[in-house]
Every structure is written in structure tokens, then in C-alpha cells.
Short mmCIF file of C-alpha atoms in Angstrom, two decimals:
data_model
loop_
_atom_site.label_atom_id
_atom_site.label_comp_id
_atom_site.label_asym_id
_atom_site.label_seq_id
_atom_site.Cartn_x
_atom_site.Cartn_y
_atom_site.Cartn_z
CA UNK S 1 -66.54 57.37 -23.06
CA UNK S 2 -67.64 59.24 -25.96
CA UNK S 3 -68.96 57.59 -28.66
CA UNK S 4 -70.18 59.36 -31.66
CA UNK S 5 -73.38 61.30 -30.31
CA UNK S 6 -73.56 61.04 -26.95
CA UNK S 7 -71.54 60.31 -24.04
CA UNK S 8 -71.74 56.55 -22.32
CA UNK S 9 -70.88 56.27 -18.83
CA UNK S 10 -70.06 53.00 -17.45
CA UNK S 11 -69.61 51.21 -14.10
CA UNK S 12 -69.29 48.02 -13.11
CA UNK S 13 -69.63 45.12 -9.80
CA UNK S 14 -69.76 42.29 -8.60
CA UNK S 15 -73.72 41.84 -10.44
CA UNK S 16 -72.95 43.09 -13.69
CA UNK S 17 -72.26 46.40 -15.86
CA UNK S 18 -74.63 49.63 -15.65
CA UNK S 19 -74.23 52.46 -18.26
CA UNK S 20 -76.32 55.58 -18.78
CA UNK S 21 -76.18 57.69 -22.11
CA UNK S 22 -76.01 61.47 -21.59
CA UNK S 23 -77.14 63.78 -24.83
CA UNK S 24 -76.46 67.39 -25.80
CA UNK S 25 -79.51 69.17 -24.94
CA UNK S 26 -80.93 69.59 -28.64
CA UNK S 27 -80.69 65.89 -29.40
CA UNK S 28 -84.38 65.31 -28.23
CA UNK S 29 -84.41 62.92 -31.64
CA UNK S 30 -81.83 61.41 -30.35
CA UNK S 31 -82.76 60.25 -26.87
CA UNK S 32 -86.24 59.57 -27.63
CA UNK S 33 -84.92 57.29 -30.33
CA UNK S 34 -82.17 55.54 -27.73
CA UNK S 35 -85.51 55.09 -24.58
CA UNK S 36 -87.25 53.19 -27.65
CA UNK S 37 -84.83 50.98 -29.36
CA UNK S 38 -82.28 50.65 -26.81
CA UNK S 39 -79.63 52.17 -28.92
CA UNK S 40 -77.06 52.63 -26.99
CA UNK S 41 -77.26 48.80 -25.77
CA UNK S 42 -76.80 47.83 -29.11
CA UNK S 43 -73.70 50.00 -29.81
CA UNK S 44 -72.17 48.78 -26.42
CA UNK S 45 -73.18 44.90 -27.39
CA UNK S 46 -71.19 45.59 -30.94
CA UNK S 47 -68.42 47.32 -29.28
CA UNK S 48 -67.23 44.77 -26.89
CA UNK S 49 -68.52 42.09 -29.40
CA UNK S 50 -70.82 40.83 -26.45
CA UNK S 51 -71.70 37.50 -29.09
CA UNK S 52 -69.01 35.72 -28.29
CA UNK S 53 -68.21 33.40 -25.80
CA UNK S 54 -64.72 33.94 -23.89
CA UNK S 55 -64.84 31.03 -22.34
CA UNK S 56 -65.11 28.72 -25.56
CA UNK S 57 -62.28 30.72 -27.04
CA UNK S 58 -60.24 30.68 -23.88
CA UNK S 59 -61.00 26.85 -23.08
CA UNK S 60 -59.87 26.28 -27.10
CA UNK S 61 -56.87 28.38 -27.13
CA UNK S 62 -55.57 26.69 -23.99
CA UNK S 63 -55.69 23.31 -25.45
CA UNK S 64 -53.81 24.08 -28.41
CA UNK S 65 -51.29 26.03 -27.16
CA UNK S 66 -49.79 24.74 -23.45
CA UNK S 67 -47.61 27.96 -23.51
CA UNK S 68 -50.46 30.40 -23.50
CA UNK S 69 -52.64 28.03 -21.29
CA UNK S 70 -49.80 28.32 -18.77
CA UNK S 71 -49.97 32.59 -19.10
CA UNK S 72 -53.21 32.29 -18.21
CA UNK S 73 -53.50 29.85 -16.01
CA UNK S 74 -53.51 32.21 -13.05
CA UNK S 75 -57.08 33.82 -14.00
CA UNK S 76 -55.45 37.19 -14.51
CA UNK S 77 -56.27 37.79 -18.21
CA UNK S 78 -59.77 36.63 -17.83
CA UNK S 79 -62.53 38.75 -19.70
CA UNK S 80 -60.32 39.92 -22.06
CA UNK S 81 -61.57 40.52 -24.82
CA UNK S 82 -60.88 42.61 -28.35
CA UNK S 83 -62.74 45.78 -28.75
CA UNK S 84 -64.33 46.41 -32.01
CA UNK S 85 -63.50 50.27 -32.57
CA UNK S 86 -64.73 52.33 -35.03
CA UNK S 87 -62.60 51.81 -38.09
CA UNK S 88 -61.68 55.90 -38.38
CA UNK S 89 -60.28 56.23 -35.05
CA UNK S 90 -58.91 53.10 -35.43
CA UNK S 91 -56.56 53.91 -38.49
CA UNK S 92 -55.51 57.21 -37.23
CA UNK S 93 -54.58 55.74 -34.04
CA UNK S 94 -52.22 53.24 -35.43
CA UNK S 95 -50.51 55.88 -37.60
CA UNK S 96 -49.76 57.59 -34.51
CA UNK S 97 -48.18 54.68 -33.13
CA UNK S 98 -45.73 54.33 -35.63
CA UNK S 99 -41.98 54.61 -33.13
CA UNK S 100 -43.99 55.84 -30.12
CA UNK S 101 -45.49 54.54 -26.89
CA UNK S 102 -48.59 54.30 -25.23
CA UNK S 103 -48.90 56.75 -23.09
CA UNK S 104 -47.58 59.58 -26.07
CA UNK S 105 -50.14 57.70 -28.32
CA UNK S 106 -52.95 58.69 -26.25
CA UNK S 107 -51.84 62.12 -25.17
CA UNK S 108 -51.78 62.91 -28.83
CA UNK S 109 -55.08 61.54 -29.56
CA UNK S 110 -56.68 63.45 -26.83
CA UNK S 111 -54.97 66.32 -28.38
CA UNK S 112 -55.98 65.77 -31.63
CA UNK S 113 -59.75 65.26 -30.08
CA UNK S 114 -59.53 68.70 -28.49
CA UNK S 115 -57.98 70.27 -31.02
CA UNK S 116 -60.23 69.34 -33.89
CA UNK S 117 -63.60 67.14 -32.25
CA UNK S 118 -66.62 68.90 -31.11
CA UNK S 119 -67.63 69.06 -26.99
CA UNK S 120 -69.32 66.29 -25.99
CA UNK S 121 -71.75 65.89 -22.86
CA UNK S 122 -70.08 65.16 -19.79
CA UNK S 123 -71.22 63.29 -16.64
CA UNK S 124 -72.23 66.60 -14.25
CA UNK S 125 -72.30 66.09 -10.31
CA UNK S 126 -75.36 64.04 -9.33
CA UNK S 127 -75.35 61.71 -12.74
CA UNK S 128 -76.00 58.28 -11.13
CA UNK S 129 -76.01 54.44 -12.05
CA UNK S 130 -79.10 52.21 -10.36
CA UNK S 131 -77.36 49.18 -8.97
CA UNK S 132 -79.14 45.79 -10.02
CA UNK S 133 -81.88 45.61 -7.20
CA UNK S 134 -82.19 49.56 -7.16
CA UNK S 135 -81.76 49.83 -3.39
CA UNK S 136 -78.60 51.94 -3.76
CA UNK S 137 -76.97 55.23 -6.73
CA UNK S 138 -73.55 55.18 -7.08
CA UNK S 139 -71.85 58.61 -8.70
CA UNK S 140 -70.69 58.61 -12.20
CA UNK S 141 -68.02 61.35 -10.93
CA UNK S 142 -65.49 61.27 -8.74
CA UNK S 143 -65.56 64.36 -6.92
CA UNK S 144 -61.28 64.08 -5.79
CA UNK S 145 -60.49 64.69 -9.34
CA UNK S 146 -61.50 67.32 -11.49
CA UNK S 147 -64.31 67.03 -14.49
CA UNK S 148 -63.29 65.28 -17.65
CA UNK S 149 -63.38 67.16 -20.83
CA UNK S 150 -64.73 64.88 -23.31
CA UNK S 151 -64.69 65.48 -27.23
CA UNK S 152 -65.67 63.70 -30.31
CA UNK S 153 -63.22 62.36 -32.28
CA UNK S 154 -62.57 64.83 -35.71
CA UNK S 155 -64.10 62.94 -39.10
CA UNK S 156 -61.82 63.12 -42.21
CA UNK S 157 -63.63 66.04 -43.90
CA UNK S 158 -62.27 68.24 -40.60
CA UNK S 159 -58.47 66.45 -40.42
CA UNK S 160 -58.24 66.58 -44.38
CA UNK S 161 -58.89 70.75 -43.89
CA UNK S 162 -55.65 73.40 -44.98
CA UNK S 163 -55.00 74.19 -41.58
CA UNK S 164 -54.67 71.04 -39.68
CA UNK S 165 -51.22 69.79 -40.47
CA UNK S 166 -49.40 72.73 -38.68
CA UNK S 167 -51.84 72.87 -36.01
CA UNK S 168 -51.08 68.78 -35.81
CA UNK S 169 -46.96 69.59 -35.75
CA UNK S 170 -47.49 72.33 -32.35
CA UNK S 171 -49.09 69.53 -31.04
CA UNK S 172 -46.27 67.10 -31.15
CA UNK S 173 -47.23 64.85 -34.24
CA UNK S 174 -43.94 65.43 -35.82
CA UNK S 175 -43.67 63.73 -39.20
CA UNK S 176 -47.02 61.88 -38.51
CA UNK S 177 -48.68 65.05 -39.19
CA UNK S 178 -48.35 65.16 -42.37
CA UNK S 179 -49.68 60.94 -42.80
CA UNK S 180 -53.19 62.20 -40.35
CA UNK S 181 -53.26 64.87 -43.34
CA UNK S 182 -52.52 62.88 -46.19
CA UNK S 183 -55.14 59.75 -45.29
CA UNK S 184 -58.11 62.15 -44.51
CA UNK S 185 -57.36 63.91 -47.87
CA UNK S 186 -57.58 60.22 -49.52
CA UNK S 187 -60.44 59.10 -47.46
CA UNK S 188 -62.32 62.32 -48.84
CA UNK S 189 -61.15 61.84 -52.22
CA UNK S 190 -62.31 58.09 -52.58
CA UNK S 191 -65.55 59.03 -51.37
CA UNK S 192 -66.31 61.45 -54.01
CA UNK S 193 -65.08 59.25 -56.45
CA UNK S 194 -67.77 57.00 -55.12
CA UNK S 195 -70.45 59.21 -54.91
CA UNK S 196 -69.54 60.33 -58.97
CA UNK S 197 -69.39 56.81 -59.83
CA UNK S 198 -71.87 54.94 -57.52
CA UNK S 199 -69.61 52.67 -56.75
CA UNK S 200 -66.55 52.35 -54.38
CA UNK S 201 -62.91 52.96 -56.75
CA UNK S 202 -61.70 49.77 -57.50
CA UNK S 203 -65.67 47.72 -56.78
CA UNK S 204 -67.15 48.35 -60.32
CA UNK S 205 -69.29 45.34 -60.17
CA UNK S 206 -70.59 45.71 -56.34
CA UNK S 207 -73.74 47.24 -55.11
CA UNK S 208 -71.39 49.14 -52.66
CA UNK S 209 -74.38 50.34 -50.72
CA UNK S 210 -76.24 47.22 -50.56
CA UNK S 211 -77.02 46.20 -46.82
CA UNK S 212 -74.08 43.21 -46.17
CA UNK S 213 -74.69 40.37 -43.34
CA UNK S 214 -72.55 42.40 -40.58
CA UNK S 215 -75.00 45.79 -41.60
CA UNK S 216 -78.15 43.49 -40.20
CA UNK S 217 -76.88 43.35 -36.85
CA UNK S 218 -75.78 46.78 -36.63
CA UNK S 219 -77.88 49.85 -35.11
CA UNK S 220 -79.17 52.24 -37.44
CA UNK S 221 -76.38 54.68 -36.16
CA UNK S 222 -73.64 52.53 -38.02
CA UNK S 223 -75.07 51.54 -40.70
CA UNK S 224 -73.93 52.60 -44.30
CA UNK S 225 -76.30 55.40 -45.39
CA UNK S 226 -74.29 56.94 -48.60
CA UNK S 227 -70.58 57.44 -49.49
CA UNK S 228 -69.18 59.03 -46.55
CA UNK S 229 -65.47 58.84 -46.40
CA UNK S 230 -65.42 57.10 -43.01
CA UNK S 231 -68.13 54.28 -45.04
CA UNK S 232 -65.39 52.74 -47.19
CA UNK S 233 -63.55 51.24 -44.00
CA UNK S 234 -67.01 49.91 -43.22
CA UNK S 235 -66.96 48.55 -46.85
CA UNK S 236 -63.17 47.41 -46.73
CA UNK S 237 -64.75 45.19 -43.45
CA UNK S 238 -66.96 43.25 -45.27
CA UNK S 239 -64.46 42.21 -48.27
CA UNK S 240 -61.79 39.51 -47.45
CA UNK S 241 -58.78 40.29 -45.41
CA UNK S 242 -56.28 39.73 -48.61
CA UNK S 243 -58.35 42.95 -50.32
CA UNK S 244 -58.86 45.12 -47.31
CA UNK S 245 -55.49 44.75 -46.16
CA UNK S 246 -53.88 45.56 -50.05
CA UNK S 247 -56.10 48.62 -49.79
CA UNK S 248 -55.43 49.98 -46.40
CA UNK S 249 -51.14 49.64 -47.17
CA UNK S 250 -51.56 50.83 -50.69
CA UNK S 251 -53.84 53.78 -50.62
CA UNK S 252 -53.19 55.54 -47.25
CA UNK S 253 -50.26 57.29 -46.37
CA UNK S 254 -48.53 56.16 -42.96
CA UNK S 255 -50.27 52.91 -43.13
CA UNK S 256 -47.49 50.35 -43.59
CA UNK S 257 -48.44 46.16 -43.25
CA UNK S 258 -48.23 45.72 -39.50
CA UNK S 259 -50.32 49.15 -39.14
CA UNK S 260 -52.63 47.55 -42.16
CA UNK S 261 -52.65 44.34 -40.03
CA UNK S 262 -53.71 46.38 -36.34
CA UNK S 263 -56.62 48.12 -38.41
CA UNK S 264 -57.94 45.06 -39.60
CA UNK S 265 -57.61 43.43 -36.52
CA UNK S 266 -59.12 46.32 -34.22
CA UNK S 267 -60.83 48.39 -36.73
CA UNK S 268 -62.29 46.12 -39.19
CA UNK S 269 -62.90 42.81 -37.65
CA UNK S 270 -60.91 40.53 -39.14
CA UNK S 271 -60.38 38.31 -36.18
CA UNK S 272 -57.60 35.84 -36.99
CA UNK S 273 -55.11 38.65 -37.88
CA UNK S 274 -51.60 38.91 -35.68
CA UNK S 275 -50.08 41.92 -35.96
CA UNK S 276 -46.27 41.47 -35.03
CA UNK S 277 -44.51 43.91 -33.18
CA UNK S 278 -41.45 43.86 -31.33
CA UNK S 279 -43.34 42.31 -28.08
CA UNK S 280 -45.07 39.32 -30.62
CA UNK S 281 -41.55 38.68 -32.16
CA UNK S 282 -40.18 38.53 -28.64
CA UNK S 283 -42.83 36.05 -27.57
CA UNK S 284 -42.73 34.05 -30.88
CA UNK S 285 -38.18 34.02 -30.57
CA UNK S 286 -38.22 32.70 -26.38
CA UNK S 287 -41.41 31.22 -25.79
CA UNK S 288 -41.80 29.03 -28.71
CA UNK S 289 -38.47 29.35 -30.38
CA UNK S 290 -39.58 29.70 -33.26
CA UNK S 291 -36.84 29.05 -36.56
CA UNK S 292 -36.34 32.26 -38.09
CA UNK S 293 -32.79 31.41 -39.71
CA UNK S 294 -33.00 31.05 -43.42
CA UNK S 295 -32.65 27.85 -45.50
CA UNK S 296 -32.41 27.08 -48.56
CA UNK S 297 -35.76 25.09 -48.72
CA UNK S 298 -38.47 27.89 -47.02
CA UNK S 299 -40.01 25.93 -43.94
CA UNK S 300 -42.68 28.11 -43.89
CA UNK S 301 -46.44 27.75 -43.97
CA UNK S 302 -48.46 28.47 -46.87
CA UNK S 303 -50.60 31.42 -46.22
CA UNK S 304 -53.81 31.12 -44.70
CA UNK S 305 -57.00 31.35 -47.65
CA UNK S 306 -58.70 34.05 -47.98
CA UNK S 307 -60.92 34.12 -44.65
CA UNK S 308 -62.76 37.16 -43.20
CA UNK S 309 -64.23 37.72 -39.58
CA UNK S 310 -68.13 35.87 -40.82
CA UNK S 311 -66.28 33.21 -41.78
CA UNK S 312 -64.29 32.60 -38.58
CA UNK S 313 -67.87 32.60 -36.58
CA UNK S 314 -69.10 30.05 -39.42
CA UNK S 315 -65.92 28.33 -38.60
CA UNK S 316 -66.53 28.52 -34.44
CA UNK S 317 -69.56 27.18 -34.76
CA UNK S 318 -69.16 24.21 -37.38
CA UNK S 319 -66.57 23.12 -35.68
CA UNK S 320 -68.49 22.63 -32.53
CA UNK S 321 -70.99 20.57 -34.38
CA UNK S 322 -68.43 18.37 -35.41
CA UNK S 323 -66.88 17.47 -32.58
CA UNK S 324 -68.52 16.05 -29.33
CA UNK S 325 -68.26 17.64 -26.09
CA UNK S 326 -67.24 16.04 -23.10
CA UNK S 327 -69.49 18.30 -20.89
CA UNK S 328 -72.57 19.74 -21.44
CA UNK S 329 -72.06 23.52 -22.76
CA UNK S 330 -73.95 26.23 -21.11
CA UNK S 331 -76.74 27.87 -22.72
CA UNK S 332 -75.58 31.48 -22.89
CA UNK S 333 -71.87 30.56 -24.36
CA UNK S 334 -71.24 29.51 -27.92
CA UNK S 335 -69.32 25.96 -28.28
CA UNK S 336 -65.81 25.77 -28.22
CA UNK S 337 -63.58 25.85 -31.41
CA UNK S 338 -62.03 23.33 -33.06
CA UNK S 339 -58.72 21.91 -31.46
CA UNK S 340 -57.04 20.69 -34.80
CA UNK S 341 -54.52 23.08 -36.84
CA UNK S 342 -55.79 23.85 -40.63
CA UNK S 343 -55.08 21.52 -42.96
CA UNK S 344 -53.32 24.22 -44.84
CA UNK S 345 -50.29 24.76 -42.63
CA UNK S 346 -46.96 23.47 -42.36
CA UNK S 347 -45.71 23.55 -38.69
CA UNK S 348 -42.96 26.28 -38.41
CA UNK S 349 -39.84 24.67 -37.05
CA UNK S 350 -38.71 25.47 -33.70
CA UNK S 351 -34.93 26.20 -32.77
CA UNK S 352 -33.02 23.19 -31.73
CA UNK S 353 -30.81 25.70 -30.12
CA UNK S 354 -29.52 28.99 -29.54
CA UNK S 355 -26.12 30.77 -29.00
CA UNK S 356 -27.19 33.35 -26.17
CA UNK S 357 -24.71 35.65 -27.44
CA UNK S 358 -25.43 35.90 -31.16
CA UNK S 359 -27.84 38.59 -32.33
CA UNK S 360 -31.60 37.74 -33.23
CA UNK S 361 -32.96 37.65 -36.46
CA UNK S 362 -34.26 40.60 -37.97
CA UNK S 363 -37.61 40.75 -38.04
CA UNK S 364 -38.30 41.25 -41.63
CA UNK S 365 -41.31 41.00 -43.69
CA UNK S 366 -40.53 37.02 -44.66
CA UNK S 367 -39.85 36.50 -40.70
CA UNK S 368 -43.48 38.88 -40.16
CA UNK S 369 -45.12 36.56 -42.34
CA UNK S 370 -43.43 33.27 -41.19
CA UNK S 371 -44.33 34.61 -36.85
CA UNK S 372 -47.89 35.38 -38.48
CA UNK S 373 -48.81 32.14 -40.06
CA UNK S 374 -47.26 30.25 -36.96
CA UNK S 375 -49.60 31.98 -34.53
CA UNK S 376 -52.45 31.30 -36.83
CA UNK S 377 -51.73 27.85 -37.37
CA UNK S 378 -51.43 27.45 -33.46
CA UNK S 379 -54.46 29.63 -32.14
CA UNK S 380 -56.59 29.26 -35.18
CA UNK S 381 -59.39 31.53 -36.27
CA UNK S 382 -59.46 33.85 -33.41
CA UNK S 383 -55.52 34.03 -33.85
CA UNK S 384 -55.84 37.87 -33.32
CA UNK S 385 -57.66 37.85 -29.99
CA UNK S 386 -55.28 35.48 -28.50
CA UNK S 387 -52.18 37.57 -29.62
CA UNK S 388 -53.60 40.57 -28.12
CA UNK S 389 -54.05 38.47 -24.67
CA UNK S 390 -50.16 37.21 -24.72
CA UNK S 391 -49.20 41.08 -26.08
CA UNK S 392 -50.85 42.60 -22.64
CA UNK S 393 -49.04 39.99 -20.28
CA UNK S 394 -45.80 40.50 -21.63
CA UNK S 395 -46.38 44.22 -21.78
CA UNK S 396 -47.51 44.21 -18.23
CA UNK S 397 -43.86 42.26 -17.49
CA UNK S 398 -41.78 44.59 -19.24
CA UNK S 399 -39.73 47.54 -17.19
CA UNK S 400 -41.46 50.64 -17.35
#
């Protein structure tokens, strides 16, 4: 995969997962810099969020929820886990998504890649992976199919450029052309505001480039440095879900709530956000039957409070203090979550029954909201992990 400044390469058995970085040949700096501090380790530990323990999460979600214990019962969905993507790529791939599928989605983006990214170093013939006990190289390349062209993925100063929306149309964007456009030119814009103003529009009274909690654990590569344009998702991460969310569907063209909702979820962090689509409103209407009919008196939840991605690990592993295990835990995973639903939410009512032939509800923004805070109320703070689990077993279900 590429991955900002160098190409990762990846490959996996039975013992555990290899990788080898490959560099352009000028990024001496670079490479030197990965063979000391183990760089690219550290970017693969923060991408697959390599801190937390599936098993806890899995164990917890299981006994709260009997439906979802029973969709994973068979093992398949083990090791599942959400990526944490780089917040850029992130929002531009959910504006793509808006009335499209997967495999367009990622046509386009290697389009866009191609079109506008830079080459990036690609594994040649002979590029091998040590196994564990070094007795045996396996090939990085498959020599049946034919060399992968890799590029970097284009920063907003490139996509926010004169000439990119009608390039972005011949390749098949359509009217999200114009939203890629739009966004970069409002990433770019809020960044020089920033850099006029020393401070992040809208954050008068924060040391916007002050190193945050998150920054610590981050390698040097990702960690703010001044106002670039891409820095203010960074920034948006470490604020609460209420502002980053506000600022994401209120700023950015193409970026309505649920796509506000998948960038905080996959982009930002913020772990106990469900985005609901028309697979998570499926799953919410027959598996739980959830009451979507209106009343007079609203049934639904309050919202959750204000609760970012920090404080769901605070909340993973206070929990665990509180409560006492049954088994010992072992060493290397964190303790499991806490079984009881927040205090602050009223159980949504499920269907007492359904006419097979009358139409669903529609799934407006109350209903959104009312599926949202039911799925948070029944997974808890790692809601958004557990959706995404759920989302991939009824998408592998569904007729192609």
C-alpha cells in the first residue's frame, strides 16, 4: 500500500505479519530515519490501531447484544478491526460514495490517484519478506499478474487547482466533481485563515498547534507541524464529536451527516459513531425491530454527551477496574468493557409487530438519530467498530 512517502508491502501467515518499506531513491533522509526509529512500525501500529484488544471488545459486544454474538458466533468476522485512515483520503472518499458502490468508489479513487498523486515506489521482482525464523523469502510480487502502479494520494493544494474539476468529470465523477473541488478549495482557504490568524477559524482561544494527547503517540511523520490544510482534520480529531461533526457538515461541500458521521468514524477516530446507511437501517428494521413509527410522546433516547475517541479508551479501561473478572485476562489484551448500557439512554422500543406488506419507514434524520442512539446504547463506546462488523456480514449476504 502506499502510504504517504513510501510504499509498505505486507504479507502475512500462520506466525504473524512481515512488511518491508520501499523508498524513492532520493529519500536517503528518509530511510535512514525509518532503520533508526522504526517508523514505519509505528505508522502501521496507528493504522490498524494495534492498542486495542479485539478480543475484549468482541467478548463485550457479544454479551450485550445476543444478535450480534450469534453473527459472529461462527469465527468468521474475527480480527476485524476499524482502520484508522488518514483523515484527507478519508473525506474525499466518502464524498465519492455519495449514490455509488464499492467497486465504482474505488475505481474512481484510483483514478483520481493517477490522475493527480505523484508515482510511488513499487515492489520490483526479487523484493522479499524474511519469514519469522528466516529459513525461507517469500516474493512480494506475484509474477501471474502484471506490476501494480502505485500513486500517492493528491493533497488539497493539487485537487483545489483550476484544472481539476473537468479533468475529475472525464473521469466519471459526475456531479461529485465539483464537491472534490469545492472541499479542497475550503480546506486551503481555512488554512490560510489559520496561518493569518494563528489560530484555527472558529478556535480563537486554542493553542491550535499545541502538541494534544493523541500527537504523543504519533510518529513524527503525522504530527501537526504548521497550518497545513490537511492539519485541521487532525485538529477537528482531537475536539469532541458534537464540534467536529458540526464542522465537517457545515463547512465542506458534499459532506452531508451520515458522510460527516463515516469521517469521524474512519477518518477521525471517534469510535462510538454509527453511521446509518441503507444496510444499518436494514439490520436495525429485521434484526432488532426496532420502532420507527411516530408517536406522539418521542420514545427516543437522549443523545449520547459529548464523548470523543480518548474518552472511550478512558471509558474501556475504567470500566474494567470496576468490575471483576471471572477469568484471569491475558497480559497482552486490554480488559473487557463494561456490560451495562449508559445511564443516559432510554431503550428504543422494539416493534410488537409488523404488516409484511406495508412499506418501511423512511429513514429520516429523526429515524438516523433514533437507529444511532439505539446502537450506541446497545454496543456502547466502541458502537462504531461493532456496526462496521454487522455492515460487512450483511454486505457479504447481499446479491451481488
Amino acid at each position: 500500500m502506499a502510504w504517504i512517502d513510501r510504499t509498505v508491502v505486507l504479507r502475512q501467515d500462520d506466525q504473524g505479519i512481515y512488511y518491508t518499506a520501499l523508498y524513492r531513491p532520493t529519500q536517503t533522509g528518509e530511510y535512514n530515519n525509518d532503520c533508526n526509529l522504526n517508523t514505519t512500525y509505528s505508522l502501521l501500529r496507528a493504522y490498524f490501531v494495534l492498542d486495542v484488544s479485539l478480543a475484549s471488545l468482541y467478548q463485550d459486544w457479544s454479551e450485550r447484544d445476543p444478535v450480534f454474538s450469534s453473527k459472529v458466533s461462527s469465527g468468521e468476522w474475527d480480527g476485524l478491526r476499524v482502520v484508522r485512515q488518514d483523515g484527507w483520503e478519508t473525506m474525499i472518499s466518502f464524498i465519492c460514495s455519495a449514490n455509488n458502490n464499492i467497486p465504482r468508489i474505488s475505481l474512481m479513487l484510483s483514478r483520481l490517484c493517477a490522475a493527480f498523486g505523484n508515482p510511488m515506489p513499487r515492489p520490483p521482482l526479487g523484493v522479499t519478506l524474511p519469514s519469522k525464523f528466516g529459513c525461507q523469502n517469500v516474493e512480494a510480487y506475484d509474477s501471474s499478474s502484471p506490476l501494480l502502479e502505485l500513486y500517492s494520494f493528491p493533497p488539497p493544494v493539487r485537487l483545489s487547482q483550476a484544472d481539476v474539476i473537468e479533468k475529475l468529470k472525464l473521469l466519471g465523477f459526475g456531479y461529485r466533481a465539483s464537491y472534490v473541488h469545492k472541499t479542497s478549495i475550503k480546506l486551503c482557504e481555512i488554512a490560510l485563515e489559520a496561518r493569518k490568524d494563528n489560530h484555527w477559524p472558529g478556535f480563537p482561544n486554542l493553542d491550535c498547534r499545541s502538541t494534544f494527547k493523541e500527537d504523543e503517540q504519533k510518529p513524527d511523520l503525522l504530527k501537526p507541524k504548521s497550518f497545513e490544510p490537511q492539519e485541521f482534520l487532525d485538529f477537528l480529531a482531537s475536539q469532541t464529536y458534537e464540534l467536529a461533526h458540526s464542522n465537517l457538515v457545515n463547512q465542506f461541500p458534499g459532506v452531508g451527516p451520515k458522510v460527516g458521521d463515516c469521517i469521524c468514524l474512519f477518518g477521525l477516530g471517534f469510535v462510538h459513531v454509527v453511521p446509518v446507511d441503507i444496510h444499518i437501517y436494514k439490520i436495525a428494521l429485521r434484526d432488532y425491530q426496532l420502532d420507527l413509527s411516530p408517536s406522539k410522546k418521542s420514545t427516543s433516547p437522549a443523545r449520547p454527551s459529548a464523548k470523543n475517541k480518548k474518552q472511550a479508551v478512558a471509558d474501556q479501561q475504567s470500566s474494567s477496574r470496576r468490575s471483576a473478572p471471572s477469568s484471569k485476562i491475558s497480559p497482552n489484551k486490554k480488559p473487557a468493557l463494561a456490560k451495562q448500557v449508559p445511564s443516559n439512554h432510554t431503550p428504543v422500543k422494539k416493534r410488537k409487530s409488523s404488516n409484511p406488506t406495508s412499506p418501511p419507514p423512511p429513514l429520516s434524520r429523526p429515524n438516523y438519530l433514533k437507529i444511532q442512539d439505539f446502537f450506541h446504547s446497545t454496543w456502547g463506546p466502541w458502537a462504531g467498530w461493532a456496526q462496521q462488523i454487522l455492515f460487512l456480514a450483511d454486505l457479504s449476504k447481499a446479491p451481488s
